[in-house]
PDB file of C-alpha atoms in Angstrom:
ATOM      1  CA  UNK A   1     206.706  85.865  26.729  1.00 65.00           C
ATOM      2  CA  UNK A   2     206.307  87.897  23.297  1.00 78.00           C
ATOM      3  CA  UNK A   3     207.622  91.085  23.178  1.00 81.00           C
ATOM      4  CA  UNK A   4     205.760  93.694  22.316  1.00 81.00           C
ATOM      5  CA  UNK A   5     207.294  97.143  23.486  1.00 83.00           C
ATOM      6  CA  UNK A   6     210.658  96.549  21.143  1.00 82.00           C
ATOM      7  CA  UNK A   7     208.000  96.657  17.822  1.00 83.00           C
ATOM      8  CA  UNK A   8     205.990  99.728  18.664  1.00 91.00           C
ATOM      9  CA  UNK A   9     206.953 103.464  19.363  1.00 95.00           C
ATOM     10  CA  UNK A  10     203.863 106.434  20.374  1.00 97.00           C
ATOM     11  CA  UNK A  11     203.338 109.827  18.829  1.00 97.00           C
ATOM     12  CA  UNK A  12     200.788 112.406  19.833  1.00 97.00           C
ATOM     13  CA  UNK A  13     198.171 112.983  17.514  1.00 98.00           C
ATOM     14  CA  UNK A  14     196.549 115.867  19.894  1.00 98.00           C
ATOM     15  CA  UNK A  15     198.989 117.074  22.896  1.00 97.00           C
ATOM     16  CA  UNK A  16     196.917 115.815  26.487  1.00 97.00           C
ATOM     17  CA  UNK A  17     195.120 119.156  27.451  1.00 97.00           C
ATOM     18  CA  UNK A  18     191.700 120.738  27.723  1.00 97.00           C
ATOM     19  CA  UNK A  19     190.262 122.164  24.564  1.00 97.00           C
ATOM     20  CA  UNK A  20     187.570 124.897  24.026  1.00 96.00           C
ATOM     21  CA  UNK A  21     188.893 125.293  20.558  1.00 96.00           C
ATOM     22  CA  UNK A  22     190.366 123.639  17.626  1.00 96.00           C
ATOM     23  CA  UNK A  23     194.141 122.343  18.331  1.00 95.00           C
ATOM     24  CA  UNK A  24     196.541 122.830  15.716  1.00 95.00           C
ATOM     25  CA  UNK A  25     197.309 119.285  14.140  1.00 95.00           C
ATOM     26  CA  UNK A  26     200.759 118.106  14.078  1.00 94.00           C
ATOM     27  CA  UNK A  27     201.535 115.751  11.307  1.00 98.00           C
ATOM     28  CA  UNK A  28     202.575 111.958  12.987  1.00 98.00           C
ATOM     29  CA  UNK A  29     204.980 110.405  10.318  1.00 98.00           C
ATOM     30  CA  UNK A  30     204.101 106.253   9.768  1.00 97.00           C
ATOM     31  CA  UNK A  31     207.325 106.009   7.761  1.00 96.00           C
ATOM     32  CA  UNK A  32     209.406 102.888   8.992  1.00 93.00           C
ATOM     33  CA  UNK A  33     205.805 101.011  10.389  1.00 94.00           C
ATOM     34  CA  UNK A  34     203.011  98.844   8.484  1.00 91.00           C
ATOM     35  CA  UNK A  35     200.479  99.844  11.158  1.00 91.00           C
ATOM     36  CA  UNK A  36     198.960 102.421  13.271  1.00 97.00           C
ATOM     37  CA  UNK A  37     196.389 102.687  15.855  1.00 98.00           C
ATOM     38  CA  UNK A  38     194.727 105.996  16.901  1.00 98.00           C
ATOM     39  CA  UNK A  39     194.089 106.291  20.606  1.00 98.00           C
ATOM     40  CA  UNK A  40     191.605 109.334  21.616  1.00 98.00           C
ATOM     41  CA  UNK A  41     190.668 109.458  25.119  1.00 98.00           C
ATOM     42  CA  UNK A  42     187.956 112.253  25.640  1.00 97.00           C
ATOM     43  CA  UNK A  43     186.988 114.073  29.504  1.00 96.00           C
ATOM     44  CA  UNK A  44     183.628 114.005  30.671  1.00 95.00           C
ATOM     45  CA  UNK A  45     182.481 117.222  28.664  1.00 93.00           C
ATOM     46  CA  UNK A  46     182.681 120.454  29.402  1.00 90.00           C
ATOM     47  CA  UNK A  47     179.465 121.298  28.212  1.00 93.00           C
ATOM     48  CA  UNK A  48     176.464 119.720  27.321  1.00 93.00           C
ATOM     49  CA  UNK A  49     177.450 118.797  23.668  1.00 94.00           C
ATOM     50  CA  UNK A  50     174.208 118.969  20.903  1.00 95.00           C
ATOM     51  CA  UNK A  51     174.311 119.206  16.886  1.00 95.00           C
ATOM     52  CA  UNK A  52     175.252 122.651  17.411  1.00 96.00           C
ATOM     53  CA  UNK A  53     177.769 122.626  20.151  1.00 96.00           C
ATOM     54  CA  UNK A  54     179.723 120.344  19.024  1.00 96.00           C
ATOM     55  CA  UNK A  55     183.079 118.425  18.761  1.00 97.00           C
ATOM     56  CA  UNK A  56     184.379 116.857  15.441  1.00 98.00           C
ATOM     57  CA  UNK A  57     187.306 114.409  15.026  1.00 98.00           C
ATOM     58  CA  UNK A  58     188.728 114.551  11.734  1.00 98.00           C
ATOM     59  CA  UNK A  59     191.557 112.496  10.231  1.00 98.00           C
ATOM     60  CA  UNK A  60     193.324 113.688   7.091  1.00 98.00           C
ATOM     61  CA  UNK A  61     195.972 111.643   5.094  1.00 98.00           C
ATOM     62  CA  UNK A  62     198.978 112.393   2.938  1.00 98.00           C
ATOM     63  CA  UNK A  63     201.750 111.065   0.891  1.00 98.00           C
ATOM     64  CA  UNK A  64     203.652 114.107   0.982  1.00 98.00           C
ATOM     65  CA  UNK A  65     202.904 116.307   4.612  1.00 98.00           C
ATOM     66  CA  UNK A  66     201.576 118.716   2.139  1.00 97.00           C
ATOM     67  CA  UNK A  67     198.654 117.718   0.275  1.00 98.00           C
ATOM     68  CA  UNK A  68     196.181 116.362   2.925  1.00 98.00           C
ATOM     69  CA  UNK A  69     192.776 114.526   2.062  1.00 98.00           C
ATOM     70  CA  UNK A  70     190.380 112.807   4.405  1.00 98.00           C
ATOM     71  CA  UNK A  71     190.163 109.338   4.915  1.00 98.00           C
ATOM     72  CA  UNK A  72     187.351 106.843   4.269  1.00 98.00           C
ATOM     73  CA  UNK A  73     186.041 104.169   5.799  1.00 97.00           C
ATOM     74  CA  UNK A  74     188.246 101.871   4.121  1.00 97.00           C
ATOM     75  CA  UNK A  75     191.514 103.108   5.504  1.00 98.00           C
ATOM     76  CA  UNK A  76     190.265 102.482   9.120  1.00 98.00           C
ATOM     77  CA  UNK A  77     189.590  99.569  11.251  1.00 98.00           C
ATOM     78  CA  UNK A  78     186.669  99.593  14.528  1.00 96.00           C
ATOM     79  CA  UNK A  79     184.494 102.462  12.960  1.00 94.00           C
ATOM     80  CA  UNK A  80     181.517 101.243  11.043  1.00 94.00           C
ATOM     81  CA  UNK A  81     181.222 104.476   8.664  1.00 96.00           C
ATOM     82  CA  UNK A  82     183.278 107.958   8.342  1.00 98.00           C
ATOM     83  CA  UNK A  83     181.594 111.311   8.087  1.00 97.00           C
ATOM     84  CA  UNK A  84     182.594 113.772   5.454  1.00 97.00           C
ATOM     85  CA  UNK A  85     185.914 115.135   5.597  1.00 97.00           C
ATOM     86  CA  UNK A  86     187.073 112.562   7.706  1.00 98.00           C
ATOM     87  CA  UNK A  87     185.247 112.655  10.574  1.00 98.00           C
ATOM     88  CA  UNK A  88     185.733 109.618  12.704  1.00 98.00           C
ATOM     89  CA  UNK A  89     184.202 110.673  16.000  1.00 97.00           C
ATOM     90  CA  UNK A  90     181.792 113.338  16.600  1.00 96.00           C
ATOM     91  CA  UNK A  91     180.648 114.625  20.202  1.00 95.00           C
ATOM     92  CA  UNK A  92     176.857 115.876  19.690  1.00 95.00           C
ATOM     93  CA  UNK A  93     175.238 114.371  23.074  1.00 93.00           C
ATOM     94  CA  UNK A  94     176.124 114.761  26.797  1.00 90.00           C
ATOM     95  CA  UNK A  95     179.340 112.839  27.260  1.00 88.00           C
ATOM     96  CA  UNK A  96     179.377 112.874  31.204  1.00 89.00           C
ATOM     97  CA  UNK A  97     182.027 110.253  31.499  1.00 94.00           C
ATOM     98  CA  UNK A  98     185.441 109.945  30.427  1.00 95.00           C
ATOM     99  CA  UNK A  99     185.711 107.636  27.260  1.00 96.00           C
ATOM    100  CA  UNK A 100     188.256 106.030  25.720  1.00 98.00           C
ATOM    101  CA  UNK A 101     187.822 105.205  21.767  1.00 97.00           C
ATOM    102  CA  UNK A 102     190.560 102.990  19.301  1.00 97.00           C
ATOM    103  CA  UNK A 103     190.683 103.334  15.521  1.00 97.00           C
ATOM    104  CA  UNK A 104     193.127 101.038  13.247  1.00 97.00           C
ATOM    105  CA  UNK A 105     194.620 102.984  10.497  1.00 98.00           C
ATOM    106  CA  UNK A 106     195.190 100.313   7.414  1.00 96.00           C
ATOM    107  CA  UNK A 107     195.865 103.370   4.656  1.00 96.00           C
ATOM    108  CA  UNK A 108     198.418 103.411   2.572  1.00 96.00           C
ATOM    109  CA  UNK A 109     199.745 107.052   2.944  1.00 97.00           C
ATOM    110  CA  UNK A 110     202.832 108.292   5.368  1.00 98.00           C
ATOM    111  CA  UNK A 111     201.261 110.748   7.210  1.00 98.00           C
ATOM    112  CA  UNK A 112     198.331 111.461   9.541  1.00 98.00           C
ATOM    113  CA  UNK A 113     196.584 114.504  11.326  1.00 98.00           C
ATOM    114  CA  UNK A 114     194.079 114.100  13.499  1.00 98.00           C
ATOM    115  CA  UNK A 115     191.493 118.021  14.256  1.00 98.00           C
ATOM    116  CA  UNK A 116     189.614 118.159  17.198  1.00 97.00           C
ATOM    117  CA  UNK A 117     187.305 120.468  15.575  1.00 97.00           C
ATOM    118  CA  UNK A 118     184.706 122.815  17.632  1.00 97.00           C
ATOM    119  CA  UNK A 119     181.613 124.256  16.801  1.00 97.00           C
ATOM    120  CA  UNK A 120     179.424 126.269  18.786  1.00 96.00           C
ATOM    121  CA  UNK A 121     180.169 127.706  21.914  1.00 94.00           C
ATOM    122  CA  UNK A 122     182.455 126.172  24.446  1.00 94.00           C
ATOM    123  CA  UNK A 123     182.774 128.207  28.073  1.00 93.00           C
ATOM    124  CA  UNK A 124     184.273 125.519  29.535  1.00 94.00           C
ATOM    125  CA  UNK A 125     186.921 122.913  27.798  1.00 95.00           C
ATOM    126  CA  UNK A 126     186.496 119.499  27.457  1.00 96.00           C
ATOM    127  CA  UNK A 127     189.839 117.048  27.749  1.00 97.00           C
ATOM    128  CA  UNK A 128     191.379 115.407  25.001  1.00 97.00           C
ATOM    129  CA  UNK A 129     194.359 113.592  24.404  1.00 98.00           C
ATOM    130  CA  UNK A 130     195.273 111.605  21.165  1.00 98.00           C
ATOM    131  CA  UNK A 131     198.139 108.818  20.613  1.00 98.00           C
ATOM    132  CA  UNK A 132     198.821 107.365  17.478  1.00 98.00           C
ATOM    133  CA  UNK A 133     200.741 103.884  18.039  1.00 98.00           C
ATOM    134  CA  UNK A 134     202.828 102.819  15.539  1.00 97.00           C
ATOM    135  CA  UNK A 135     203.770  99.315  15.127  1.00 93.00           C
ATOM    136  CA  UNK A 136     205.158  96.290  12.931  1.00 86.00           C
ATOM    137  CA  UNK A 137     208.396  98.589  11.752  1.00 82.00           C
ATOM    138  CA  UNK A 138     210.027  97.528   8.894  1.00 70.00           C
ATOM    139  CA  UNK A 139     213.633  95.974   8.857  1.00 55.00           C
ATOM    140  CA  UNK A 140     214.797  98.959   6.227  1.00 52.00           C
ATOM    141  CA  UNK A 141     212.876 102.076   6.636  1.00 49.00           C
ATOM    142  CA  UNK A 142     215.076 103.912   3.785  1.00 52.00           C
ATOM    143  CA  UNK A 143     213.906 101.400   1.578  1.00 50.00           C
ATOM    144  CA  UNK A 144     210.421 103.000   1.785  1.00 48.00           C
ATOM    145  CA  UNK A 145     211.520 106.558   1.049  1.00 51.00           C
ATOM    146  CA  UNK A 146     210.365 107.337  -2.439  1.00 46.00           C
TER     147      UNK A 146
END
């Protein structure tokens, strides 16, 4: 058998919890790894969402942790387009079930954020959780530092 455990390690992109607000994004360093996968697994709602109430997921890229931009359809894998500023998964109809959605990150930059951003109004919070998988690690991750 192949093993796959040894070549992968898990961040959080968005801390398991239920949301009625934006979360703070915590950058998830790819340094070391030629490949990511972003895992978002979404509650039923906790309200009835519409193009007003609303939940945006946006993923932002960087070189440097600092200077963040959104990413295109081009750096991502299983999403057939990517809304402006990054948005790669946008909550505007009932979402009664629990859901789990996969993107493939093939960008070129070190780090990612990922905003679970909310618009409208939101009495009751909706879960979210968000795990970016990080796999095929290099032999020499210094090597990569620039």
């Amino acid at each position: 058998m192949k093993d796959l455990h040894s070549g992968l390690t898990v961040a959080a992109a968005i801390d398991a919890a239920t949301l009625s607000d934006d979360n703070t994004p915590e950058a998830v360093d790819l340094r070391g790894f030629k490949g990511a996968e972003i895992i978002l697994a979404i509650g039923a709602g906790g309200i009835t969402f519409s193009d007003t109430d609303k939940i945006e997921f946006t993923l932002i890229h960087s070189d440097d942790d600092s200077s963040y931009e959104a990413v295109t359809v081009d750096d991502l894998l299983g999403v057939a387009a990517v809304g402006e500023g990054g948005i790669v998964k946008a909550l505007v109809a009932a979402h009664a079930t629990a859901a789990v959605y996969r993107f493939g990150y093939v960008g070129t930059r070190r780090y990612l954020k990922l905003l679970a951003a909310f618009s409208g109004t939101h009495t009751t919070g909706t879960p979210v959780a968000a795990l970016v998988i990080k796999g095929h690690g290099r032999i020499n991750p210094q090597a990569d530092q620039a």
